[in-house]
PDB file of C-alpha atoms in Angstrom:
ATOM      1  CA  UNK A   1     115.632  80.266  92.654  1.00  0.00           C
ATOM      2  CA  UNK A   2     118.778  82.324  93.191  1.00  0.00           C
ATOM      3  CA  UNK A   3     121.174  79.777  91.698  1.00  0.00           C
ATOM      4  CA  UNK A   4     122.309  81.986  88.820  1.00  0.00           C
ATOM      5  CA  UNK A   5     123.230  84.970  91.003  1.00  0.00           C
ATOM      6  CA  UNK A   6     126.898  85.885  91.298  1.00  0.00           C
ATOM      7  CA  UNK A   7     127.227  85.983  95.079  1.00  0.00           C
ATOM      8  CA  UNK A   8     125.354  83.125  96.738  1.00  0.00           C
ATOM      9  CA  UNK A   9     125.566  84.620 100.215  1.00  0.00           C
ATOM     10  CA  UNK A  10     122.653  84.813 102.627  1.00  0.00           C
ATOM     11  CA  UNK A  11     122.254  88.539 101.937  1.00  0.00           C
ATOM     12  CA  UNK A  12     122.199  88.063  98.164  1.00  0.00           C
ATOM     13  CA  UNK A  13     119.508  85.408  98.417  1.00  0.00           C
ATOM     14  CA  UNK A  14     117.519  87.403 100.903  1.00  0.00           C
ATOM     15  CA  UNK A  15     117.703  90.498  98.674  1.00  0.00           C
ATOM     16  CA  UNK A  16     116.731  88.376  95.687  1.00  0.00           C
ATOM     17  CA  UNK A  17     113.638  87.017  97.445  1.00  0.00           C
ATOM     18  CA  UNK A  18     112.512  90.415  98.697  1.00  0.00           C
ATOM     19  CA  UNK A  19     113.076  92.021  95.275  1.00  0.00           C
ATOM     20  CA  UNK A  20     111.036  89.362  93.518  1.00  0.00           C
ATOM     21  CA  UNK A  21     108.291  89.759  96.117  1.00  0.00           C
ATOM     22  CA  UNK A  22     108.180  93.552  95.614  1.00  0.00           C
ATOM     23  CA  UNK A  23     108.018  93.100  91.825  1.00  0.00           C
ATOM     24  CA  UNK A  24     105.159  90.626  92.147  1.00  0.00           C
ATOM     25  CA  UNK A  25     103.319  92.901  94.599  1.00  0.00           C
ATOM     26  CA  UNK A  26     103.735  96.136  92.663  1.00  0.00           C
ATOM     27  CA  UNK A  27     103.197  94.762  89.170  1.00  0.00           C
ATOM     28  CA  UNK A  28     100.498  92.317  90.151  1.00  0.00           C
ATOM     29  CA  UNK A  29     102.386  89.501  88.424  1.00  0.00           C
ATOM     30  CA  UNK A  30     101.939  85.881  89.500  1.00  0.00           C
ATOM     31  CA  UNK A  31     104.744  84.641  91.770  1.00  0.00           C
ATOM     32  CA  UNK A  32     105.573  81.869  89.250  1.00  0.00           C
ATOM     33  CA  UNK A  33     106.242  84.417  86.540  1.00  0.00           C
ATOM     34  CA  UNK A  34     108.483  86.533  88.771  1.00  0.00           C
ATOM     35  CA  UNK A  35     110.318  83.394  89.921  1.00  0.00           C
ATOM     36  CA  UNK A  36     111.330  82.805  86.301  1.00  0.00           C
ATOM     37  CA  UNK A  37     113.123  86.170  86.037  1.00  0.00           C
ATOM     38  CA  UNK A  38     116.853  85.792  85.415  1.00  0.00           C
ATOM     39  CA  UNK A  39     119.687  88.338  85.200  1.00  0.00           C
ATOM     40  CA  UNK A  40     118.703  89.343  81.667  1.00  0.00           C
ATOM     41  CA  UNK A  41     114.939  89.529  82.134  1.00  0.00           C
ATOM     42  CA  UNK A  42     113.814  92.934  80.874  1.00  0.00           C
ATOM     43  CA  UNK A  43     112.015  95.283  83.272  1.00  0.00           C
ATOM     44  CA  UNK A  44     111.551  98.974  82.353  1.00  0.00           C
ATOM     45  CA  UNK A  45     110.570  99.243  78.726  1.00  0.00           C
ATOM     46  CA  UNK A  46     109.811  95.515  78.592  1.00  0.00           C
ATOM     47  CA  UNK A  47     106.953  95.116  81.050  1.00  0.00           C
ATOM     48  CA  UNK A  48     103.880  97.179  80.134  1.00  0.00           C
ATOM     49  CA  UNK A  49     102.861  97.188  83.820  1.00  0.00           C
ATOM     50  CA  UNK A  50     105.975  99.175  84.721  1.00  0.00           C
ATOM     51  CA  UNK A  51     105.031 102.813  84.028  1.00  0.00           C
ATOM     52  CA  UNK A  52     106.503 105.773  85.932  1.00  0.00           C
ATOM     53  CA  UNK A  53     103.978 105.542  88.780  1.00  0.00           C
ATOM     54  CA  UNK A  54     104.759 101.829  89.134  1.00  0.00           C
ATOM     55  CA  UNK A  55     108.517 102.521  89.085  1.00  0.00           C
ATOM     56  CA  UNK A  56     108.004 105.122  91.836  1.00  0.00           C
ATOM     57  CA  UNK A  57     105.982 102.667  93.916  1.00  0.00           C
ATOM     58  CA  UNK A  58     108.532  99.915  93.252  1.00  0.00           C
ATOM     59  CA  UNK A  59     111.482 102.040  94.403  1.00  0.00           C
ATOM     60  CA  UNK A  60     109.622 103.302  97.465  1.00  0.00           C
ATOM     61  CA  UNK A  61     108.676  99.741  98.469  1.00  0.00           C
ATOM     62  CA  UNK A  62     112.268  98.564  97.932  1.00  0.00           C
ATOM     63  CA  UNK A  63     113.468 101.385 100.200  1.00  0.00           C
ATOM     64  CA  UNK A  64     110.965 100.503 102.900  1.00  0.00           C
ATOM     65  CA  UNK A  65     111.447  96.731 102.799  1.00  0.00           C
ATOM     66  CA  UNK A  66     115.248  96.732 102.489  1.00  0.00           C
ATOM     67  CA  UNK A  67     115.879  99.822 104.600  1.00  0.00           C
ATOM     68  CA  UNK A  68     117.899 101.690 101.971  1.00  0.00           C
ATOM     69  CA  UNK A  69     117.573 105.169 100.435  1.00  0.00           C
ATOM     70  CA  UNK A  70     117.558 105.509  96.658  1.00  0.00           C
ATOM     71  CA  UNK A  71     118.392 108.973  95.330  1.00  0.00           C
ATOM     72  CA  UNK A  72     116.710 110.318  92.193  1.00  0.00           C
ATOM     73  CA  UNK A  73     120.004 110.589  90.310  1.00  0.00           C
ATOM     74  CA  UNK A  74     120.769 106.910  90.932  1.00  0.00           C
ATOM     75  CA  UNK A  75     117.681 105.869  89.008  1.00  0.00           C
ATOM     76  CA  UNK A  76     118.690 105.331  85.412  1.00  0.00           C
ATOM     77  CA  UNK A  77     117.992 103.078  82.467  1.00  0.00           C
ATOM     78  CA  UNK A  78     120.754 100.635  83.314  1.00  0.00           C
ATOM     79  CA  UNK A  79     119.559 100.050  86.859  1.00  0.00           C
ATOM     80  CA  UNK A  80     115.979  99.430  85.776  1.00  0.00           C
ATOM     81  CA  UNK A  81     116.502  97.735  82.432  1.00  0.00           C
ATOM     82  CA  UNK A  82     116.981  94.184  83.636  1.00  0.00           C
ATOM     83  CA  UNK A  83     116.330  92.181  86.764  1.00  0.00           C
ATOM     84  CA  UNK A  84     120.087  91.598  87.115  1.00  0.00           C
ATOM     85  CA  UNK A  85     120.734  95.363  86.916  1.00  0.00           C
ATOM     86  CA  UNK A  86     118.233  96.115  89.654  1.00  0.00           C
ATOM     87  CA  UNK A  87     119.511  93.291  91.853  1.00  0.00           C
ATOM     88  CA  UNK A  88     123.130  94.435  91.516  1.00  0.00           C
ATOM     89  CA  UNK A  89     122.152  98.023  92.314  1.00  0.00           C
ATOM     90  CA  UNK A  90     120.236  97.013  95.432  1.00  0.00           C
ATOM     91  CA  UNK A  91     123.017  94.649  96.587  1.00  0.00           C
ATOM     92  CA  UNK A  92     125.553  97.476  96.290  1.00  0.00           C
ATOM     93  CA  UNK A  93     123.259  99.789  98.228  1.00  0.00           C
ATOM     94  CA  UNK A  94     122.805  97.237 100.988  1.00  0.00           C
ATOM     95  CA  UNK A  95     126.510  96.594 101.379  1.00  0.00           C
ATOM     96  CA  UNK A  96     127.199 100.368 101.421  1.00  0.00           C
ATOM     97  CA  UNK A  97     124.501 100.954 104.002  1.00  0.00           C
TER      98      UNK A  97
ATOM     99  CA  UNK B   1      73.689 100.157  99.200  1.00  0.00           C
ATOM    100  CA  UNK B   2      72.445 103.752  99.115  1.00  0.00           C
ATOM    101  CA  UNK B   3      73.949 107.008  97.910  1.00  0.00           C
ATOM    102  CA  UNK B   4      73.059 110.247  99.623  1.00  0.00           C
ATOM    103  CA  UNK B   5      74.271 113.739 100.408  1.00  0.00           C
ATOM    104  CA  UNK B   6      75.656 115.115 103.652  1.00  0.00           C
ATOM    105  CA  UNK B   7      76.379 118.723 104.641  1.00  0.00           C
ATOM    106  CA  UNK B   8      80.083 119.471 104.396  1.00  0.00           C
ATOM    107  CA  UNK B   9      81.771 122.602 105.752  1.00  0.00           C
ATOM    108  CA  UNK B  10      83.410 124.787 103.090  1.00  0.00           C
ATOM    109  CA  UNK B  11      81.366 123.161 100.341  1.00  0.00           C
ATOM    110  CA  UNK B  12      77.624 122.723 100.303  1.00  0.00           C
ATOM    111  CA  UNK B  13      77.054 119.002 100.170  1.00  0.00           C
ATOM    112  CA  UNK B  14      79.091 115.930  99.300  1.00  0.00           C
ATOM    113  CA  UNK B  15      78.034 112.435  98.339  1.00  0.00           C
ATOM    114  CA  UNK B  16      78.349 109.367 100.520  1.00  0.00           C
ATOM    115  CA  UNK B  17      77.824 105.698  99.852  1.00  0.00           C
ATOM    116  CA  UNK B  18      76.189 103.851 102.728  1.00  0.00           C
ATOM    117  CA  UNK B  19      74.809 100.585 104.026  1.00  0.00           C
ATOM    118  CA  UNK B  20      72.497 101.936 106.722  1.00  0.00           C
ATOM    119  CA  UNK B  21      70.040  99.702 108.536  1.00  0.00           C
ATOM    120  CA  UNK B  22      70.216 101.444 111.912  1.00  0.00           C
ATOM    121  CA  UNK B  23      72.334  98.713 113.495  1.00  0.00           C
ATOM    122  CA  UNK B  24      74.475  98.872 116.617  1.00  0.00           C
ATOM    123  CA  UNK B  25      77.876  99.063 114.953  1.00  0.00           C
ATOM    124  CA  UNK B  26      78.184 101.938 112.487  1.00  0.00           C
ATOM    125  CA  UNK B  27      81.522 102.600 110.791  1.00  0.00           C
ATOM    126  CA  UNK B  28      82.490 105.840 109.143  1.00  0.00           C
ATOM    127  CA  UNK B  29      84.871 104.671 106.417  1.00  0.00           C
ATOM    128  CA  UNK B  30      87.700 107.105 105.625  1.00  0.00           C
ATOM    129  CA  UNK B  31      89.025 106.281 102.175  1.00  0.00           C
ATOM    130  CA  UNK B  32      92.667 106.077 101.127  1.00  0.00           C
ATOM    131  CA  UNK B  33      93.978 109.332  99.662  1.00  0.00           C
ATOM    132  CA  UNK B  34      94.816 110.346  96.077  1.00  0.00           C
ATOM    133  CA  UNK B  35      95.879 107.571  93.666  1.00  0.00           C
ATOM    134  CA  UNK B  36      95.682 104.971  96.433  1.00  0.00           C
ATOM    135  CA  UNK B  37      92.035 105.903  96.887  1.00  0.00           C
ATOM    136  CA  UNK B  38      91.389 105.027  93.235  1.00  0.00           C
ATOM    137  CA  UNK B  39      93.323 101.766  93.476  1.00  0.00           C
ATOM    138  CA  UNK B  40      91.370 100.757  96.594  1.00  0.00           C
ATOM    139  CA  UNK B  41      87.951 101.999  95.474  1.00  0.00           C
ATOM    140  CA  UNK B  42      86.471  98.636  94.488  1.00  0.00           C
ATOM    141  CA  UNK B  43      88.129  96.916  97.451  1.00  0.00           C
ATOM    142  CA  UNK B  44      86.758  99.504  99.911  1.00  0.00           C
ATOM    143  CA  UNK B  45      83.169  99.037  98.713  1.00  0.00           C
ATOM    144  CA  UNK B  46      83.612  95.254  98.767  1.00  0.00           C
ATOM    145  CA  UNK B  47      84.753  95.376 102.406  1.00  0.00           C
ATOM    146  CA  UNK B  48      81.672  97.527 103.184  1.00  0.00           C
ATOM    147  CA  UNK B  49      79.476  94.957 101.459  1.00  0.00           C
ATOM    148  CA  UNK B  50      81.003  92.176 103.558  1.00  0.00           C
ATOM    149  CA  UNK B  51      80.519  94.197 106.754  1.00  0.00           C
ATOM    150  CA  UNK B  52      76.881  94.792 105.790  1.00  0.00           C
ATOM    151  CA  UNK B  53      76.414  91.044 105.419  1.00  0.00           C
ATOM    152  CA  UNK B  54      77.804  90.679 108.956  1.00  0.00           C
ATOM    153  CA  UNK B  55      75.390  93.220 110.420  1.00  0.00           C
ATOM    154  CA  UNK B  56      77.529  96.357 110.428  1.00  0.00           C
ATOM    155  CA  UNK B  57      76.448  99.717 108.947  1.00  0.00           C
ATOM    156  CA  UNK B  58      79.040 101.642 106.942  1.00  0.00           C
ATOM    157  CA  UNK B  59      79.253 105.159 105.471  1.00  0.00           C
ATOM    158  CA  UNK B  60      81.810 106.222 102.880  1.00  0.00           C
ATOM    159  CA  UNK B  61      81.827 110.019 102.435  1.00  0.00           C
ATOM    160  CA  UNK B  62      83.452 111.716  99.438  1.00  0.00           C
ATOM    161  CA  UNK B  63      86.085 114.228 100.490  1.00  0.00           C
ATOM    162  CA  UNK B  64      85.628 117.824  99.286  1.00  0.00           C
ATOM    163  CA  UNK B  65      87.551 118.334  96.045  1.00  0.00           C
ATOM    164  CA  UNK B  66      87.259 114.659  95.002  1.00  0.00           C
ATOM    165  CA  UNK B  67      84.790 112.680  92.857  1.00  0.00           C
ATOM    166  CA  UNK B  68      81.596 114.707  92.246  1.00  0.00           C
ATOM    167  CA  UNK B  69      82.576 117.513  94.612  1.00  0.00           C
ATOM    168  CA  UNK B  70      81.954 121.050  93.352  1.00  0.00           C
ATOM    169  CA  UNK B  71      84.868 122.617  95.239  1.00  0.00           C
ATOM    170  CA  UNK B  72      88.395 122.617  93.738  1.00  0.00           C
ATOM    171  CA  UNK B  73      90.825 120.051  95.124  1.00  0.00           C
ATOM    172  CA  UNK B  74      93.725 122.510  95.024  1.00  0.00           C
ATOM    173  CA  UNK B  75      92.085 124.629  97.737  1.00  0.00           C
ATOM    174  CA  UNK B  76      91.789 121.706 100.153  1.00  0.00           C
ATOM    175  CA  UNK B  77      94.134 121.146 103.080  1.00  0.00           C
ATOM    176  CA  UNK B  78      94.434 118.080 105.297  1.00  0.00           C
ATOM    177  CA  UNK B  79      92.766 120.111 108.019  1.00  0.00           C
ATOM    178  CA  UNK B  80      89.781 120.818 105.733  1.00  0.00           C
ATOM    179  CA  UNK B  81      89.482 117.079 105.204  1.00  0.00           C
ATOM    180  CA  UNK B  82      89.627 116.474 108.957  1.00  0.00           C
ATOM    181  CA  UNK B  83      86.807 118.987 109.397  1.00  0.00           C
ATOM    182  CA  UNK B  84      84.877 117.272 106.601  1.00  0.00           C
ATOM    183  CA  UNK B  85      85.243 113.867 108.285  1.00  0.00           C
ATOM    184  CA  UNK B  86      84.153 115.385 111.579  1.00  0.00           C
ATOM    185  CA  UNK B  87      81.054 116.861 109.888  1.00  0.00           C
ATOM    186  CA  UNK B  88      80.300 113.526 108.209  1.00  0.00           C
ATOM    187  CA  UNK B  89      80.640 111.890 111.607  1.00  0.00           C
ATOM    188  CA  UNK B  90      78.177 114.374 113.162  1.00  0.00           C
ATOM    189  CA  UNK B  91      75.772 113.653 110.305  1.00  0.00           C
ATOM    190  CA  UNK B  92      75.910 109.845 110.237  1.00  0.00           C
ATOM    191  CA  UNK B  93      76.462 109.162 113.947  1.00  0.00           C
ATOM    192  CA  UNK B  94      78.997 106.319 113.650  1.00  0.00           C
ATOM    193  CA  UNK B  95      80.188 104.163 116.566  1.00  0.00           C
ATOM    194  CA  UNK B  96      83.704 103.767 115.083  1.00  0.00           C
ATOM    195  CA  UNK B  97      85.910 105.065 112.304  1.00  0.00           C
ATOM    196  CA  UNK B  98      87.558 102.692 109.849  1.00  0.00           C
ATOM    197  CA  UNK B  99      90.427 104.194 107.844  1.00  0.00           C
ATOM    198  CA  UNK B 100      92.330 102.853 104.858  1.00  0.00           C
ATOM    199  CA  UNK B 101      96.002 103.854 104.318  1.00  0.00           C
ATOM    200  CA  UNK B 102      96.296 107.692 104.360  1.00  0.00           C
ATOM    201  CA  UNK B 103      92.697 108.004 105.551  1.00  0.00           C
ATOM    202  CA  UNK B 104      94.191 107.526 109.029  1.00  0.00           C
ATOM    203  CA  UNK B 105      95.616 111.051 108.767  1.00  0.00           C
ATOM    204  CA  UNK B 106      92.200 112.735 108.704  1.00  0.00           C
ATOM    205  CA  UNK B 107      90.090 110.602 111.075  1.00  0.00           C
ATOM    206  CA  UNK B 108      88.707 112.124 114.286  1.00  0.00           C
ATOM    207  CA  UNK B 109      90.033 110.518 117.449  1.00  0.00           C
ATOM    208  CA  UNK B 110      86.821 111.292 119.342  1.00  0.00           C
ATOM    209  CA  UNK B 111      85.676 107.794 118.288  1.00  0.00           C
ATOM    210  CA  UNK B 112      87.596 104.494 118.349  1.00  0.00           C
ATOM    211  CA  UNK B 113      89.551 104.236 115.085  1.00  0.00           C
ATOM    212  CA  UNK B 114      90.444 101.036 113.225  1.00  0.00           C
ATOM    213  CA  UNK B 115      93.349 101.770 110.858  1.00  0.00           C
ATOM    214  CA  UNK B 116      94.060  99.485 107.905  1.00  0.00           C
ATOM    215  CA  UNK B 117      97.730  99.694 106.778  1.00  0.00           C
ATOM    216  CA  UNK B 118      98.067 103.355 107.840  1.00  0.00           C
ATOM    217  CA  UNK B 119     100.525 105.489 105.847  1.00  0.00           C
ATOM    218  CA  UNK B 120     102.227 108.721 106.884  1.00  0.00           C
ATOM    219  CA  UNK B 121     101.790 111.799 104.728  1.00  0.00           C
ATOM    220  CA  UNK B 122     105.527 111.904 104.039  1.00  0.00           C
ATOM    221  CA  UNK B 123     105.532 108.390 102.569  1.00  0.00           C
ATOM    222  CA  UNK B 124     102.524 109.143 100.315  1.00  0.00           C
ATOM    223  CA  UNK B 125     104.205 112.338  99.174  1.00  0.00           C
ATOM    224  CA  UNK B 126     107.543 110.611  98.562  1.00  0.00           C
ATOM    225  CA  UNK B 127     106.002 108.082  96.133  1.00  0.00           C
ATOM    226  CA  UNK B 128     104.011 110.751  94.284  1.00  0.00           C
ATOM    227  CA  UNK B 129     106.990 113.134  93.994  1.00  0.00           C
ATOM    228  CA  UNK B 130     109.184 110.314  92.740  1.00  0.00           C
ATOM    229  CA  UNK B 131     106.646 109.402  90.046  1.00  0.00           C
ATOM    230  CA  UNK B 132     106.592 113.055  89.000  1.00  0.00           C
ATOM    231  CA  UNK B 133     110.417 113.152  88.799  1.00  0.00           C
ATOM    232  CA  UNK B 134     110.377 110.086  86.530  1.00  0.00           C
ATOM    233  CA  UNK B 135     107.605 111.487  84.317  1.00  0.00           C
ATOM    234  CA  UNK B 136     109.433 114.813  83.951  1.00  0.00           C
ATOM    235  CA  UNK B 137     112.652 112.986  83.153  1.00  0.00           C
ATOM    236  CA  UNK B 138     110.940 111.156  80.288  1.00  0.00           C
ATOM    237  CA  UNK B 139     110.052 114.631  78.996  1.00  0.00           C
ATOM    238  CA  UNK B 140     113.732 115.647  79.185  1.00  0.00           C
ATOM    239  CA  UNK B 141     113.515 117.641  82.423  1.00  0.00           C
ATOM    240  CA  UNK B 142     115.908 117.185  85.306  1.00  0.00           C
ATOM    241  CA  UNK B 143     113.980 118.259  88.415  1.00  0.00           C
ATOM    242  CA  UNK B 144     114.716 116.535  91.717  1.00  0.00           C
ATOM    243  CA  UNK B 145     112.215 115.667  94.418  1.00  0.00           C
ATOM    244  CA  UNK B 146     113.623 118.554  96.477  1.00  0.00           C
ATOM    245  CA  UNK B 147     113.078 121.010  93.577  1.00  0.00           C
ATOM    246  CA  UNK B 148     109.510 119.835  93.155  1.00  0.00           C
ATOM    247  CA  UNK B 149     108.794 119.961  96.877  1.00  0.00           C
ATOM    248  CA  UNK B 150     110.138 123.532  97.071  1.00  0.00           C
ATOM    249  CA  UNK B 151     108.054 124.590  94.090  1.00  0.00           C
ATOM    250  CA  UNK B 152     105.015 122.721  95.395  1.00  0.00           C
ATOM    251  CA  UNK B 153     105.130 124.653  98.645  1.00  0.00           C
ATOM    252  CA  UNK B 154     104.693 127.945  96.821  1.00  0.00           C
ATOM    253  CA  UNK B 155     102.816 127.079  93.613  1.00  0.00           C
ATOM    254  CA  UNK B 156     101.212 123.728  94.330  1.00  0.00           C
ATOM    255  CA  UNK B 157     101.803 120.671  92.139  1.00  0.00           C
ATOM    256  CA  UNK B 158      99.917 118.176  90.038  1.00  0.00           C
ATOM    257  CA  UNK B 159     100.873 114.800  91.544  1.00  0.00           C
ATOM    258  CA  UNK B 160      99.586 111.425  90.371  1.00  0.00           C
ATOM    259  CA  UNK B 161      96.943 113.336  88.423  1.00  0.00           C
ATOM    260  CA  UNK B 162      95.768 115.347  91.455  1.00  0.00           C
ATOM    261  CA  UNK B 163      96.241 119.113  91.626  1.00  0.00           C
ATOM    262  CA  UNK B 164      97.434 119.748  95.183  1.00  0.00           C
ATOM    263  CA  UNK B 165      97.743 123.230  96.653  1.00  0.00           C
ATOM    264  CA  UNK B 166     100.814 124.462  98.596  1.00  0.00           C
ATOM    265  CA  UNK B 167      99.122 123.967 101.975  1.00  0.00           C
ATOM    266  CA  UNK B 168      98.193 120.355 101.203  1.00  0.00           C
ATOM    267  CA  UNK B 169     101.780 119.569 100.177  1.00  0.00           C
ATOM    268  CA  UNK B 170     103.200 121.118 103.356  1.00  0.00           C
ATOM    269  CA  UNK B 171     100.537 119.338 105.458  1.00  0.00           C
ATOM    270  CA  UNK B 172     101.367 115.958 103.933  1.00  0.00           C
ATOM    271  CA  UNK B 173     105.079 116.312 104.591  1.00  0.00           C
ATOM    272  CA  UNK B 174     104.353 116.705 108.302  1.00  0.00           C
ATOM    273  CA  UNK B 175     101.380 114.388 108.764  1.00  0.00           C
ATOM    274  CA  UNK B 176     102.187 111.521 111.136  1.00  0.00           C
ATOM    275  CA  UNK B 177      99.934 108.534 111.736  1.00  0.00           C
ATOM    276  CA  UNK B 178      97.865 109.270 114.883  1.00  0.00           C
ATOM    277  CA  UNK B 179      97.887 106.546 117.545  1.00  0.00           C
ATOM    278  CA  UNK B 180      95.381 108.073 119.953  1.00  0.00           C
ATOM    279  CA  UNK B 181      92.315 105.833 120.361  1.00  0.00           C
ATOM    280  CA  UNK B 182      93.433 103.702 117.366  1.00  0.00           C
ATOM    281  CA  UNK B 183      94.043 100.015 116.637  1.00  0.00           C
ATOM    282  CA  UNK B 184      95.890  98.908 113.530  1.00  0.00           C
ATOM    283  CA  UNK B 185      95.338  96.108 111.030  1.00  0.00           C
ATOM    284  CA  UNK B 186      98.572  95.558 109.095  1.00  0.00           C
ATOM    285  CA  UNK B 187      98.696  94.241 105.531  1.00  0.00           C
ATOM    286  CA  UNK B 188     100.582  91.260 106.952  1.00  0.00           C
ATOM    287  CA  UNK B 189      97.455  90.376 108.999  1.00  0.00           C
ATOM    288  CA  UNK B 190      95.375  90.387 105.806  1.00  0.00           C
ATOM    289  CA  UNK B 191      97.988  88.500 103.753  1.00  0.00           C
ATOM    290  CA  UNK B 192      99.043  89.000 100.142  1.00  0.00           C
ATOM    291  CA  UNK B 193     100.140  92.251  98.508  1.00  0.00           C
ATOM    292  CA  UNK B 194      98.423  95.525  99.413  1.00  0.00           C
ATOM    293  CA  UNK B 195      96.150  96.397  96.497  1.00  0.00           C
ATOM    294  CA  UNK B 196      97.158 100.080  96.664  1.00  0.00           C
ATOM    295  CA  UNK B 197     100.565  99.057  95.317  1.00  0.00           C
ATOM    296  CA  UNK B 198      99.055  98.231  91.950  1.00  0.00           C
ATOM    297  CA  UNK B 199      97.833 100.862  89.530  1.00  0.00           C
ATOM    298  CA  UNK B 200      95.013  98.656  88.304  1.00  0.00           C
ATOM    299  CA  UNK B 201      94.542  95.981  90.933  1.00  0.00           C
ATOM    300  CA  UNK B 202      92.588  92.880  90.140  1.00  0.00           C
ATOM    301  CA  UNK B 203      89.704  92.317  92.519  1.00  0.00           C
ATOM    302  CA  UNK B 204      90.702  90.216  95.505  1.00  0.00           C
ATOM    303  CA  UNK B 205      87.650  88.747  97.240  1.00  0.00           C
ATOM    304  CA  UNK B 206      89.782  86.848  99.735  1.00  0.00           C
ATOM    305  CA  UNK B 207      91.490  90.013 100.998  1.00  0.00           C
ATOM    306  CA  UNK B 208      88.147  91.840 101.260  1.00  0.00           C
ATOM    307  CA  UNK B 209      86.654  88.978 103.297  1.00  0.00           C
ATOM    308  CA  UNK B 210      89.709  88.744 105.546  1.00  0.00           C
ATOM    309  CA  UNK B 211      89.822  92.476 106.197  1.00  0.00           C
ATOM    310  CA  UNK B 212      86.090  92.581 106.992  1.00  0.00           C
ATOM    311  CA  UNK B 213      86.580  89.717 109.458  1.00  0.00           C
ATOM    312  CA  UNK B 214      89.540  91.480 111.118  1.00  0.00           C
ATOM    313  CA  UNK B 215      87.480  94.671 111.432  1.00  0.00           C
ATOM    314  CA  UNK B 216      84.605  92.692 113.019  1.00  0.00           C
ATOM    315  CA  UNK B 217      86.982  91.178 115.575  1.00  0.00           C
ATOM    316  CA  UNK B 218      88.018  94.674 116.616  1.00  0.00           C
ATOM    317  CA  UNK B 219      84.422  95.816 117.089  1.00  0.00           C
ATOM    318  CA  UNK B 220      83.751  93.317 119.848  1.00  0.00           C
TER     319      UNK B 220
END
């Protein structure tokens, strides 16, 4: 499932799995659909389920499940536009933390 | 299923939904708060229906300032809601309390409490403030969560569609999950994603059945 990710380390795969799980949980999408997401899969602005309340819930769940803190000013279009963007952001956060 | 009124302090009467057949186990159900309460509305009633089928009475009171209530939500504090739950408890005479998510924050610990996926006030507030920041940003405004929290503590704030007064916002920030006289059912015990995470959750009969069964186990 994580074969097309840049850093195939245990942490990258673990982050990938948790991120996909949070997306499925928050957006109510079937696991099969979320499993098909690749780096370029569009999120904010592409998925009608992802409104501002859903983004807020998504970020709060990511914080709780991955034990990171996401500041308001880190949330921008680039980070939320694609699955790859979100994954990269979260990976950076985890390695910083 | 019956609807009825109960006397609530600070308001005159509030509605409650109940399954009352005078049985041994009687649960006062304390709903999830704010937007989570809406997301879990159908689920909550479905769990009550399942409990009824298993011989347990349940009572779901409206909180003052919500649903059909005649008092304004922005005047309510968490303490008012605790008093309301206490009054509902005096009225219905439950054997236990059963809380969903933030409902745990306003239950009375004079009875055994079963908490489903309890949430602290700070975590509920964090998600609602963050949604507000994102909505304001779409409108070209650059407020931070700290700005909004500061302002909320003096002026109140409309969060997730709910107009909350300054006292409620300050109360939420400090409200910890009580552990006195309480047992917890985690979402992991139920399995699947918590339905409060979704804005418009699909009905999940399996989760309702599982939660009702887990509640029953804790009544014995």
